[in-house]
Tab-separated table of C-alpha atoms in Angstrom:
chain	number	residue	atom	x	y	z
A	990	MET	CA	28.310	14.841	-1.262
A	991	PRO	CA	27.260	15.602	2.344
A	992	PRO	CA	29.722	14.708	5.092
A	993	ASP	CA	29.238	11.401	6.766
A	994	ASN	CA	27.432	11.458	10.100
A	995	PRO	CA	29.964	11.035	12.954
A	996	ASN	CA	27.598	8.540	14.542
A	997	ASP	CA	27.890	6.382	11.403
A	998	LYS	CA	31.713	6.057	11.416
A	999	ALA	CA	31.617	2.774	13.326
A	1000	ARG	CA	28.345	1.643	11.683
A	1001	HIS	CA	28.707	-1.025	8.994
A	1002	TYR	CA	25.789	-2.480	7.083
A	1003	SER	CA	25.443	-6.121	6.182
A	1004	GLU	CA	24.423	-7.071	2.659
A	1005	LYS	CA	20.937	-7.760	3.952
A	1006	GLU	CA	20.717	-4.279	5.461
A	1007	VAL	CA	22.241	-2.757	2.318
A	1008	SER	CA	19.473	-4.313	0.254
A	1009	ARG	CA	16.778	-2.960	2.578
A	1010	LEU	CA	18.429	0.445	2.812
A	1011	LEU	CA	18.664	0.851	-0.969
A	1012	GLU	CA	15.025	-0.133	-1.342
A	1013	TYR	CA	13.932	2.433	1.245
A	1014	ALA	CA	16.024	5.129	-0.423
A	1015	THR	CA	14.509	4.351	-3.812
A	1016	ASP	CA	11.035	4.509	-2.255
A	1017	LEU	CA	11.731	7.937	-0.802
A	1018	GLN	CA	13.053	9.317	-4.082
A	1019	GLU	CA	10.266	7.826	-6.216
A	1020	LYS	CA	7.600	8.475	-3.554
A	1021	ASP	CA	6.608	4.851	-3.497
A	1022	GLU	CA	7.054	1.807	-1.247
A	1023	ALA	CA	8.730	-1.236	-2.836
A	1024	GLU	CA	9.050	-4.894	-1.931
A	1025	ARG	CA	11.996	-6.051	0.191
A	1026	HIS	CA	14.722	-8.138	-1.434
A	1027	PRO	CA	17.017	-9.333	1.349
A	1028	ALA	CA	20.415	-10.754	0.446
A	1029	PRO	CA	22.724	-13.095	2.408
A	1030	GLU	CA	24.731	-11.465	5.149
A	1031	SER	CA	28.410	-10.823	4.479
A	1032	VAL	CA	31.121	-8.222	5.121
A	1033	GLY	CA	29.901	-4.775	6.212
A	1034	THR	CA	29.638	-1.607	4.122
A	1035	THR	CA	29.921	1.970	5.362
A	1036	LEU	CA	27.311	4.673	4.802
A	1037	VAL	CA	29.718	6.743	2.667
A	1038	ALA	CA	30.384	3.745	0.406
A	1039	LEU	CA	26.654	3.178	0.086
A	1040	GLN	CA	26.070	6.809	-0.850
A	1041	GLU	CA	28.770	6.663	-3.509
A	1042	ALA	CA	27.411	3.426	-4.979
A	1043	ALA	CA	23.838	4.693	-4.909
A	1044	ALA	CA	24.824	7.941	-6.663
A	1045	GLU	CA	26.085	5.866	-9.594
A	1046	VAL	CA	22.585	4.436	-10.117
A	1047	GLY	CA	20.788	7.757	-9.676
A	1048	ILE	CA	19.857	7.682	-5.976
A	1049	GLU	CA	20.670	10.920	-4.166
A	1050	PRO	CA	22.916	10.576	-1.076
A	1051	ARG	CA	20.359	12.285	1.178
A	1052	PHE	CA	17.853	9.507	0.527
A	1053	ILE	CA	20.472	6.937	1.541
A	1054	GLN	CA	20.918	8.870	4.793
A	1055	LEU	CA	17.156	8.881	5.362
A	1056	ALA	CA	16.978	5.159	4.689
A	1057	ALA	CA	19.866	4.543	7.086
A	1058	ALA	CA	17.949	6.410	9.769
A	1059	ARG	CA	15.040	4.028	9.183
A	1060	ILE	CA	17.323	0.981	9.468
A	1061	ASP	CA	18.882	2.267	12.712
A	1062	SER	CA	15.501	3.230	14.211
A	1063	PRO	CA	13.234	0.216	13.665
A	1064	GLU	CA	9.521	0.690	14.118
A	1065	ALA	CA	8.050	-0.076	17.495
A	1066	SER	CA	6.574	-3.528	17.929
A	1067	GLY	CA	4.201	-4.992	20.439
A	1068	MET	CA	0.627	-6.097	20.854
A	1069	GLY	CA	-0.835	-2.699	19.925
A	1070	ALA	CA	1.171	-2.437	16.702
A	1071	ALA	CA	0.392	-6.051	15.791
A	1072	LEU	CA	-3.343	-5.598	16.270
A	1073	ALA	CA	-3.522	-2.209	14.561
A	1074	GLY	CA	-1.276	-3.190	11.651
A	1075	THR	CA	1.104	-0.282	12.323
A	1076	PRO	CA	2.854	1.383	15.263
A	1077	LEU	CA	0.495	3.930	16.788
A	1078	VAL	CA	3.374	6.416	17.142
A	1079	ILE	CA	5.241	6.941	13.862
A	1080	ARG	CA	8.729	8.486	14.107
A	1081	ALA	CA	11.428	9.805	11.786
A	1082	GLU	CA	14.769	11.127	12.979
A	1083	GLN	CA	18.138	12.328	11.737
A	1084	VAL	CA	21.267	13.525	13.530
A	1085	ILE	CA	23.563	15.803	11.537
A	1086	PRO	CA	26.889	17.444	12.435
A	1087	GLY	CA	26.876	21.130	13.389
A	1088	ASP	CA	24.914	23.390	15.727
A	1089	LEU	CA	22.006	25.638	14.732
A	1090	PRO	CA	22.482	29.166	16.169
A	1091	GLU	CA	19.811	30.322	18.621
A	1092	GLU	CA	18.959	33.334	16.468
A	1093	ASP	CA	17.832	31.023	13.646
A	1094	TYR	CA	15.215	29.135	15.647
A	1095	GLU	CA	12.459	31.631	14.841
A	1096	ARG	CA	13.114	31.065	11.141
A	1097	LEU	CA	13.102	27.334	11.820
A	1098	VAL	CA	9.568	27.645	13.217
A	1099	GLU	CA	8.500	29.330	9.975
A	1100	GLU	CA	10.116	26.507	7.997
A	1101	VAL	CA	8.182	23.889	9.971
A	1102	GLN	CA	4.941	25.822	9.526
A	1103	SER	CA	5.554	26.083	5.796
A	1104	ALA	CA	6.412	22.389	5.468
A	1105	THR	CA	3.393	21.183	7.462
A	1106	GLU	CA	0.962	23.907	6.324
A	1107	GLU	CA	-0.067	24.183	9.968
A	1108	HIS	CA	0.468	27.097	12.381
A	1109	GLY	CA	0.852	24.903	15.438
A	1110	ASN	CA	2.272	25.800	18.845
A	1111	TRP	CA	5.907	25.919	19.857
A	1112	THR	CA	8.388	26.554	22.622
A	1113	ILE	CA	12.051	27.506	22.251
A	1114	VAL	CA	14.335	26.919	25.222
A	1115	GLY	CA	17.967	27.634	24.433
A	1116	ARG	CA	18.751	25.512	21.412
A	1117	THR	CA	15.751	23.218	21.766
A	1118	LEU	CA	12.632	23.725	19.660
A	1119	THR	CA	9.436	21.792	20.353
A	1120	TRP	CA	6.660	22.369	17.827
A	1121	TRP	CA	3.319	20.586	17.906
A	1122	ASP	CA	-0.104	20.632	16.293
A	1123	SER	CA	-2.913	19.067	18.309
A	1124	ALA	CA	-5.285	18.754	15.338
A	1125	THR	CA	-2.919	16.485	13.410
A	1126	SER	CA	-1.191	14.884	16.443
A	1127	LEU	CA	2.145	15.952	14.961
A	1128	GLU	CA	5.215	16.910	16.998
A	1129	VAL	CA	8.617	18.140	15.834
A	1130	THR	CA	11.685	18.464	18.070
A	1131	VAL	CA	15.006	20.042	17.081
A	1132	VAL	CA	17.890	19.970	19.559
A	1133	SER	CA	21.406	21.351	18.943
A	1134	ARG	CA	23.967	20.160	21.464
A	1135	SER	CA	27.652	19.210	21.568
A	1136	GLY	CA	28.247	19.916	17.897
A	1137	ASP	CA	25.282	17.888	16.599
A	1138	THR	CA	21.684	18.703	15.692
A	1139	ARG	CA	18.997	16.088	16.243
A	1140	ILE	CA	15.747	16.435	14.294
A	1141	GLN	CA	12.814	14.218	15.229
A	1142	ALA	CA	9.233	14.203	14.006
A	1143	LYS	CA	6.506	11.944	15.339
A	1144	ARG	CA	2.820	11.495	14.727
A	1145	ARG	CA	0.270	9.668	16.851
A	1146	LEU	CA	-2.391	7.488	15.228
A	1147	HIS	CA	-4.384	6.656	18.361
A	1148	GLY	CA	-7.289	8.840	17.246
A	1149	TRP	CA	-7.554	7.125	13.869
A	1150	ALA	CA	-7.293	3.714	15.529
A	1151	GLY	CA	-10.195	4.629	17.808
A	1152	ILE	CA	-12.331	5.756	14.881
A	1153	LEU	CA	-11.590	2.817	12.573
A	1154	PHE	CA	-11.620	0.014	15.121
A	1155	GLY	CA	-14.013	1.507	17.670
A	1156	LEU	CA	-16.674	3.019	15.436
A	1157	GLY	CA	-15.921	1.064	12.263
A	1158	VAL	CA	-15.474	-2.450	13.577
A	1159	GLY	CA	-17.339	-2.124	16.871
A	1160	GLY	CA	-20.233	0.149	15.930
A	1161	VAL	CA	-20.949	-1.029	12.386
A	1162	GLY	CA	-20.208	-4.660	13.224
A	1163	ILE	CA	-22.591	-4.739	16.164
A	1164	GLY	CA	-25.272	-2.827	14.265
A	1165	ILE	CA	-25.285	-5.011	11.156
A	1166	GLY	CA	-24.601	-8.112	13.231
A	1167	THR	CA	-27.796	-7.502	15.185
A	1168	VAL	CA	-29.755	-7.332	11.931
A	1169	GLY	CA	-28.119	-10.570	10.805
A	1170	LEU	CA	-28.992	-12.198	14.117
A	1171	ALA	CA	-32.651	-11.275	13.763
A	1172	PHE	CA	-32.701	-12.318	10.099
A	1173	GLY	CA	-31.109	-15.667	10.835
A	1174	MET	CA	-33.497	-16.534	13.621
A	1175	LYS	CA	-36.779	-15.247	12.185
A	1176	MET	CA	-36.421	-15.690	8.422
A	1177	LEU	CA	-34.112	-18.684	8.133
A	1178	GLY	CA	-34.711	-20.313	11.473
A	1179	SER	CA	-30.973	-20.957	11.728
A	1180	ALA	CA	-29.340	-20.448	15.091
A	1181	LEU	CA	-25.957	-21.316	13.530
A	1182	PHE	CA	-26.261	-18.537	10.919
A	1183	ALA	CA	-27.471	-16.145	13.592
A	1184	ALA	CA	-24.405	-16.917	15.711
A	1185	LEU	CA	-21.769	-16.957	12.964
A	1186	PHE	CA	-22.921	-13.986	10.900
A	1187	PRO	CA	-21.958	-11.262	13.429
A	1188	ILE	CA	-18.625	-12.979	14.102
A	1189	GLY	CA	-17.767	-13.291	10.420
A	1190	LEU	CA	-18.827	-9.716	9.683
A	1191	THR	CA	-16.835	-8.287	12.580
A	1192	GLY	CA	-13.780	-10.280	11.531
A	1193	SER	CA	-14.025	-9.021	7.944
A	1194	LEU	CA	-14.388	-5.426	9.112
A	1195	TYR	CA	-11.361	-5.805	11.378
A	1196	VAL	CA	-9.199	-7.115	8.518
A	1197	ALA	CA	-10.321	-4.238	6.275
A	1198	MET	CA	-9.675	-1.564	8.931
A	1199	ARG	CA	-6.272	-3.078	9.738
A	1200	ARG	CA	-5.296	-2.735	6.082
A	1201	VAL	CA	-6.361	0.910	6.148
A	1202	MET	CA	-4.274	1.526	9.274
A	1203	LYS	CA	-1.253	-0.247	7.794
A	1204	SER	CA	-1.418	1.886	4.658
A	1205	MET	CA	-1.889	5.030	6.746
A	1206	GLY	CA	1.135	4.162	8.868
A	1207	ARG	CA	3.335	3.800	5.760
A	1208	ASP	CA	2.084	7.078	4.309
A	1209	ARG	CA	2.594	8.990	7.566
A	1210	ARG	CA	6.123	7.628	7.900
A	1211	VAL	CA	7.063	8.802	4.408
A	1212	GLN	CA	5.565	12.224	5.180
A	1213	LEU	CA	7.585	12.481	8.399
A	1214	GLU	CA	10.791	11.468	6.639
A	1215	ARG	CA	10.248	14.174	4.040
A	1216	LEU	CA	9.545	16.706	6.774
A	1217	VAL	CA	12.729	15.774	8.653
A	1218	ASP	CA	14.696	15.896	5.402
A	1219	ARG	CA	13.414	19.413	4.709
A	1220	ILE	CA	14.452	20.566	8.186
A	1221	VAL	CA	17.871	18.952	7.680
A	1222	GLN	CA	18.317	20.929	4.470
A	1223	PHE	CA	17.307	24.123	6.289
A	1224	VAL	CA	19.882	23.502	9.024
A	1225	GLN	CA	22.615	22.601	6.528
A	1226	ARG	CA	22.178	25.764	4.464
A	1227	THR	CA	22.085	28.031	7.539
A	1228	PRO	CA	25.418	29.887	8.055
A	1229	ARG	CA	27.162	28.773	11.269
């Protein structure tokens, strides 16, 4: 069993959080997202205890750690996320004990390239690696400092939001709505139909595109968590 994260020593999870955490961990292991089943809040539970209990039902400890990272780093909220159906910047992060030696950062770049199947660009300054790929809007940061290594991956969805909502809802909605406006006025002689048709169509397109974005956000988050987990395993098996 991997050592408990020092940052988790004072962290206790309520029964409600335990329920969510176990669900997330199961999702990660089975590569699926499940429904939430919150339970009443009660006395706290430590991460180590959760890992031990989860191991008894077949959930690997590393997935519990990933799920805990999700609990402790809630997704961004706000008007943009509410309208789009998902945060437009998806993040995954883990902090593990131990430093990664500077001489291993070149191999770390190769590990990131292999995991993402992208060459990307990168900079290494001391014990800080920043790797990014403009085509996929993906960025990975690894920082070793003060006996800990922080791994963070994030992906921006602004481009997809522009395509789906700008071209999909705006372009298609206006185009078909104009046809509906002409049809309503000339063929049916109904000003009400002519006025409501574009509004209804645009609203339906928006709901459909929001569902696409929401699904994309979930998928990208799972991908980032797997990427971070792979980097964690690389760091943990590197001699220090």
